[in-house]
């Protein structure tokens, strides 16, 4: 018995003594992700979580300039847009090879878009491609010569370049797709600064440096992406040195890291909007005054400061300030004015109205939906509006909200992260975007002027002119208050002090090309 | 040592056993649990009228205040809500949900179990297949699936947990019902024409109810934990309603910054479930029939001995010399003098019978010799047992062990329970051998087979590999005898070895024992209630009554001319072959309970020739003639 | 013996079939569908319908079931919608991880539970008994998810002795020692309840056995007290304890969801939770089938073990 105890003790001390294991290896960056990635095929994924890995494995024809949402050359060196805005001609960079050795040429680019958009393409079954509608304006793609790609659009589509910079537009190696077919998602091959090394399900995705990268080899030797779904565990790993980079830090833990000498905290406003869809078709919310009252009743500052711990800014209108060129900075958010709210309600005869409020438990970009829902409920109660919360798990929630709120609820939480000021309003504020037409306008907001502005802006290829149109749209929408505009998320990240050159991008992408680790 | 329903009067007389409440309280942990639980339940009950802030009012500006911060005894949570208030309201919810889930699971599960166990056959099969199906489903997943289908919410979580625990109840209750349904009282009820539901609920259910209650009390805590778990995962209580689990879940995100938000509800769950489990254990102990009978513990290696004086070492060459042996049993507040002063000697090779009715103390005497009486009730309180020159009552356990199975061997009454069911008979004999002799396994096995042959077991080699349940009663007893003989004992103590056997087998075994004892030269102390057996086997006989020897002498003498009135009555009870007209007199009355022995002669109540003198004072064992003694002041055949 | 095992194995088939039907039915009742899960925020009714059709989910449920069954009999468990990966690959990987965790927990709880139970029974009412009883009570009263978090706080964050999560070190890991370090906390946390249950039961069984006549006989034979306890009493008590260990095995296999969540153990419990949440029907089917089959299998092992220990059952 004693010998048994002694042996056990020895084994235990051996286990505990290997603290060296806790430290991550030098020049290998370990990133704590919030979920297990779905696939390494950029055309098939929709979540930011996946984008973070993919932006390091692939390049697109264009990319966002660092620190902005403006487009700059990447795989394409230059491009020309025809007068009518329907033809885009790109010149490709010379001498780029995919990780598997195949050459990047116009045929390869054409292959990518044919696969995604043409239902009859033999490789269309490697999908589904949920975000292919970003390129629904594309009629055909041509490859007149090895370095030239021509896109023929059905109609002018201003967001096209921006969408090309988005992960859905990343270029994958046709050879790899042909070789692996449906399993391409597990055997990716792109042109990016890092090469895919391995993917151990639910454990790690490892990518290694691509020494031949056209834009210069990265400093890091490798990057390991670790999915840690539980926020607490992620924090624990960060604190114990198990990961070097952590994104989407829970607001309450931000303070802990800020005061920790071994960590650096980063914050960056992003193109994100958290809002309440209001049912403009029926019920109390059909009246504009009631909708405005809701905006006045909610103490957005308190929400943002206290519930979200300062990790977001109060939103003024439908367009996040991150779209700097299109944002109407003269717009003021609805101030917190319960008295005004009560007055409006009285006018509209909606005093003491009962509301059904859909709240969700989670979801990409939803921040802290349960806590925010509770706080909003309390704020509304203070002006005499009785909001009954119905909470649903994310997928169920989407299944209830996206088909439209008619007959179900008066208000529902929602959040969007987009890459172009066109996307959200086009999909969710137009009359032509009602759910039964395939859009996301679940609140049935309809304003023909807004519709006109959006259609025009979409076709307008001159950015300055576009900006004017969007700014006007924001004014109208803010006044009409189809939504309760609550917050723009400031995405955050924490890295260990050993990490240098790390920057958060407004696009929410995690670009690791220039990152160093000591 | 059995308390008989002898006394009239006190209806609540438990025979010295503690009352349920006493039992509960005596178990201090249970009492503590009860106190804590009572406190929590009272607080929860009173919550609506206590001066607490509204648990749902959010105040984000004052979030995450630590306990003690102004006005908030336990601090605030991440939305600024008062934790103490939420804790109490949450506890209410958790308790109610836990209880409800348990009740639902208990009722539905018991109904299924009762029906399956009672109906048997096809119904039972189908129901149990269904239960198996539910049990095969991964537990948590079933709960998650149910909640996913019904939607999140406390009520749905309740249903989910209840459903998932139904099989547990169903199985247990079915098991019990199966056993009960075959019992006579159920048959009787059927015969009397009662309908099935009437029988089920009128006769079977009341007997199963204690099990149901016990199962419920032991699962309530578990149900609370499980519902808390679902809430923890966000599937139970929906905001702003809170139960302890969802509070823990909400607080989880703040574990590093404001641990009190999750530690406090976690502690509360822990204390609540702990106290429920303590009380549940207490209830179970109360309803446990064994505890009711006062036998609380398992016996140790040797009987405890508490003597005031130790008699002198006797100067005889006897194999066994017993002086003034007294053994008592204590249950509750009653003290049973099972053996009240026994003197006995066995010469080498002598065979002595010890005769008496059930409860006379003969078995206890035999067991006391080598301190095999279970100690939690029993204690040896006086006397000296000398074997091999040493007083065994004062010997160390190791010395005792060396004697047991070595110089002194036992043969017990019921060979089925006496032999270990999980070892072969061969293994058990080998063990007896190796405990005392330095034999290798092969040698021991060879000797064991020899022994089996000596006790006349046919095909001894094959039988070596047999398990006790594969042999007949007679064979088993032979094996026991073989085990006893393994180490050539000087003394064999046989406690009613043939009582459990049929008469023909009995005769064989007796013959065997006699032969062996003569061949070995071992002394035998043969305990029995049967004079016939005694006359077969024993040289001398001692008669015991109410814990003492009342007559002792050479067998033939005692049988021919019994001196003590009791002996005479006993002999008269035995039918004699060839004398059909012989009148059998049963002895009126019953032996006195040995915790309330009357002064004077214990037999006086039933003695046909008793006089007041008999009841006055202690009567000693007086010698009659050579080798004969009797404890009577008016023995037969002696002029008074 | 083999016939018995064979019969039992055959008897599991209807149970597994019944389970698969229940799962299919259950998933059908859950509102939502895989397409919504895949499309996420971009799930318009139109897109959803299109995707559902692509995935073959617009066929009637019964037809889908038989398609699945047909494929299963050919060894194909289908493809997970959400993960875009063969179900079999995912399920068996995750199940392997759970088996490791479950195995370690079972070993821990069996050893400690049995030892504690024996010690408590042998020194009944003594200090050992009281301590064990107390620890048992704590064990069955502690919420495992809470305990896990506390352990992480203490051992991983404060003391930095053990890794906070995962199954292997992320870089240059692998190997038994690495696994053991990652296994330590989750296995212990998972084992706590089971240990308590087994200890309590062992104590009761031992007490029951020690009251039996054959124990008295063993003592009367002069067998050493140690042998009486560990060979005679323990073996007999084991007969009652084995089925409970079997049940704990089942519980640990399918119910380790909290532990897997808190410690990020890549096990099948969490996979199933996520699969339900993403309405990944085929993955749930595959997962439940494997877990249920293993549960049945473990019960069978327990029964066979019981038969080995107790010859009267043969």
Short mmCIF file of C-alpha atoms in Angstrom, two decimals, chain A residues 1 14-16 18-19 21-25 28 30 38 46 119 124 126-128 130-131 133-134 166 182-183 186 200-204 206 221-222 224 226-230 232-233 236-237 239-242 364 393-396 398-399 402-403 415-417 427 435 437-440, chain C residues 30-33 36-47 50-51 54-55 79 82-86 89-90 93-94 115 149 152 155-157 159-173 177-178 180-182 184 261-264 266 270 274 276-279:
data_model
loop_
_atom_site.label_atom_id
_atom_site.label_comp_id
_atom_site.label_asym_id
_atom_site.label_seq_id
_atom_site.Cartn_x
_atom_site.Cartn_y
_atom_site.Cartn_z
CA UNK A 1 0.00 0.00 0.00
CA UNK A 14 6.17 14.45 -12.66
CA UNK A 15 2.95 15.58 -14.25
CA UNK A 16 2.82 18.81 -12.40
CA UNK A 18 6.19 20.05 -16.68
CA UNK A 19 5.12 23.64 -16.56
CA UNK A 21 4.35 22.75 -21.64
CA UNK A 22 2.13 25.63 -20.75
CA UNK A 23 4.22 28.05 -22.71
CA UNK A 24 3.62 28.23 -26.43
CA UNK A 25 6.64 27.67 -28.66
CA UNK A 28 4.48 30.07 -33.43
CA UNK A 30 -1.54 30.41 -31.05
CA UNK A 38 -16.65 24.73 -40.61
CA UNK A 46 -20.43 32.59 -43.60
CA UNK A 119 -25.43 25.45 -61.29
CA UNK A 124 -20.95 23.13 -58.14
CA UNK A 126 -18.72 21.15 -53.64
CA UNK A 127 -21.03 23.79 -52.20
CA UNK A 128 -23.49 24.94 -50.95
CA UNK A 130 -24.66 30.61 -49.07
CA UNK A 131 -23.07 33.94 -49.87
CA UNK A 133 -25.62 36.16 -53.87
CA UNK A 134 -22.86 38.70 -53.32
CA UNK A 166 -14.61 39.60 -48.94
CA UNK A 182 -16.24 17.55 -51.73
CA UNK A 183 -13.33 17.11 -49.35
CA UNK A 186 -10.31 19.85 -45.55
CA UNK A 200 -7.24 18.12 -36.10
CA UNK A 201 -10.95 18.32 -35.57
CA UNK A 202 -11.99 20.20 -32.46
CA UNK A 203 -8.41 20.62 -31.52
CA UNK A 204 -6.42 22.79 -33.85
CA UNK A 206 -2.20 24.58 -38.12
CA UNK A 221 6.83 30.34 -38.60
CA UNK A 222 3.38 28.94 -38.07
CA UNK A 224 -2.19 27.42 -34.65
CA UNK A 226 -7.47 26.59 -31.37
CA UNK A 227 -11.24 26.41 -31.11
CA UNK A 228 -12.28 27.14 -27.54
CA UNK A 229 -16.01 27.64 -27.50
CA UNK A 230 -16.34 28.48 -23.86
CA UNK A 232 -14.32 31.40 -19.69
CA UNK A 233 -11.99 28.69 -20.80
CA UNK A 236 -8.27 30.92 -18.60
CA UNK A 237 -6.07 29.80 -21.45
CA UNK A 239 -4.22 33.95 -18.55
CA UNK A 240 -2.26 30.75 -18.26
CA UNK A 241 -0.35 31.30 -21.47
CA UNK A 242 -2.05 28.60 -23.50
CA UNK A 364 -22.64 35.81 -34.44
CA UNK A 393 -31.81 29.52 -29.31
CA UNK A 394 -30.12 31.15 -32.30
CA UNK A 395 -31.19 28.84 -35.09
CA UNK A 396 -34.74 28.66 -33.87
CA UNK A 398 -33.58 32.91 -37.09
CA UNK A 399 -36.24 30.49 -38.19
CA UNK A 402 -36.24 35.86 -40.91
CA UNK A 403 -39.58 34.82 -42.39
CA UNK A 415 -27.15 42.26 -35.52
CA UNK A 416 -25.29 42.41 -38.80
CA UNK A 417 -21.68 42.66 -39.77
CA UNK A 427 -31.17 43.48 -47.82
CA UNK A 435 -39.23 38.15 -46.50
CA UNK A 437 -39.32 38.23 -51.78
CA UNK A 438 -36.22 36.61 -50.37
CA UNK A 439 -35.00 39.58 -48.35
CA UNK A 440 -34.43 40.25 -44.67
CA UNK C 30 -37.50 20.47 -33.22
CA UNK C 31 -38.32 23.72 -34.95
CA UNK C 32 -35.73 24.82 -37.46
CA UNK C 33 -33.62 22.93 -39.93
CA UNK C 36 -30.96 27.76 -41.40
CA UNK C 37 -28.04 26.66 -39.30
CA UNK C 38 -25.67 26.61 -42.24
CA UNK C 39 -26.83 29.91 -43.67
CA UNK C 40 -26.78 31.68 -40.35
CA UNK C 41 -27.89 35.28 -40.50
CA UNK C 42 -28.31 34.98 -44.25
CA UNK C 43 -31.07 32.46 -43.92
CA UNK C 44 -33.96 33.85 -45.92
CA UNK C 45 -36.88 31.47 -46.43
CA UNK C 46 -35.95 31.22 -50.10
CA UNK C 47 -32.33 30.31 -49.47
CA UNK C 50 -33.22 25.89 -51.78
CA UNK C 51 -30.57 24.52 -49.49
CA UNK C 54 -30.13 20.42 -52.12
CA UNK C 55 -29.55 18.47 -48.94
CA UNK C 79 -22.62 13.32 -44.26
CA UNK C 82 -23.09 21.60 -40.72
CA UNK C 83 -19.58 20.21 -40.73
CA UNK C 84 -19.56 18.99 -44.31
CA UNK C 85 -17.79 15.87 -43.31
CA UNK C 86 -18.66 12.18 -43.24
CA UNK C 89 -15.32 10.28 -39.31
CA UNK C 90 -16.58 12.89 -36.92
CA UNK C 93 -13.06 10.72 -33.59
CA UNK C 94 -15.18 12.39 -30.95
CA UNK C 115 -11.54 1.41 -1.52
CA UNK C 149 -14.68 25.81 -13.17
CA UNK C 152 -9.57 25.36 -13.63
CA UNK C 155 -4.89 24.59 -11.02
CA UNK C 156 -4.61 26.22 -14.39
CA UNK C 157 -4.83 29.91 -13.73
CA UNK C 159 -1.03 27.62 -9.83
CA UNK C 160 -0.39 26.97 -13.51
CA UNK C 161 0.23 23.33 -12.77
CA UNK C 162 -2.13 21.90 -15.33
CA UNK C 163 -3.41 23.00 -18.73
CA UNK C 164 -6.77 24.71 -18.69
CA UNK C 165 -8.38 22.84 -21.52
CA UNK C 166 -8.08 20.59 -24.51
CA UNK C 167 -6.87 17.08 -24.94
CA UNK C 168 -3.31 17.55 -26.06
CA UNK C 169 -0.83 20.38 -26.05
CA UNK C 170 -1.34 22.27 -29.26
CA UNK C 171 2.17 22.20 -30.52
CA UNK C 172 4.60 19.43 -30.11
CA UNK C 173 2.22 17.60 -27.90
CA UNK C 177 2.25 12.08 -20.35
CA UNK C 178 0.79 15.03 -22.22
CA UNK C 180 -2.46 12.53 -18.69
CA UNK C 181 -1.85 16.16 -17.82
CA UNK C 182 -4.83 17.22 -19.86
CA UNK C 184 -6.30 15.02 -14.90
CA UNK C 261 -17.97 22.02 -22.29
CA UNK C 262 -16.04 23.43 -19.38
CA UNK C 263 -12.77 21.70 -20.27
CA UNK C 264 -13.17 21.88 -24.04
CA UNK C 266 -13.40 17.19 -27.89
CA UNK C 270 -20.58 18.23 -26.84
CA UNK C 274 -23.95 21.24 -31.07
CA UNK C 276 -28.90 19.32 -32.01
CA UNK C 277 -28.40 23.06 -32.00
CA UNK C 278 -27.46 23.08 -35.69
CA UNK C 279 -30.22 20.59 -36.52
#
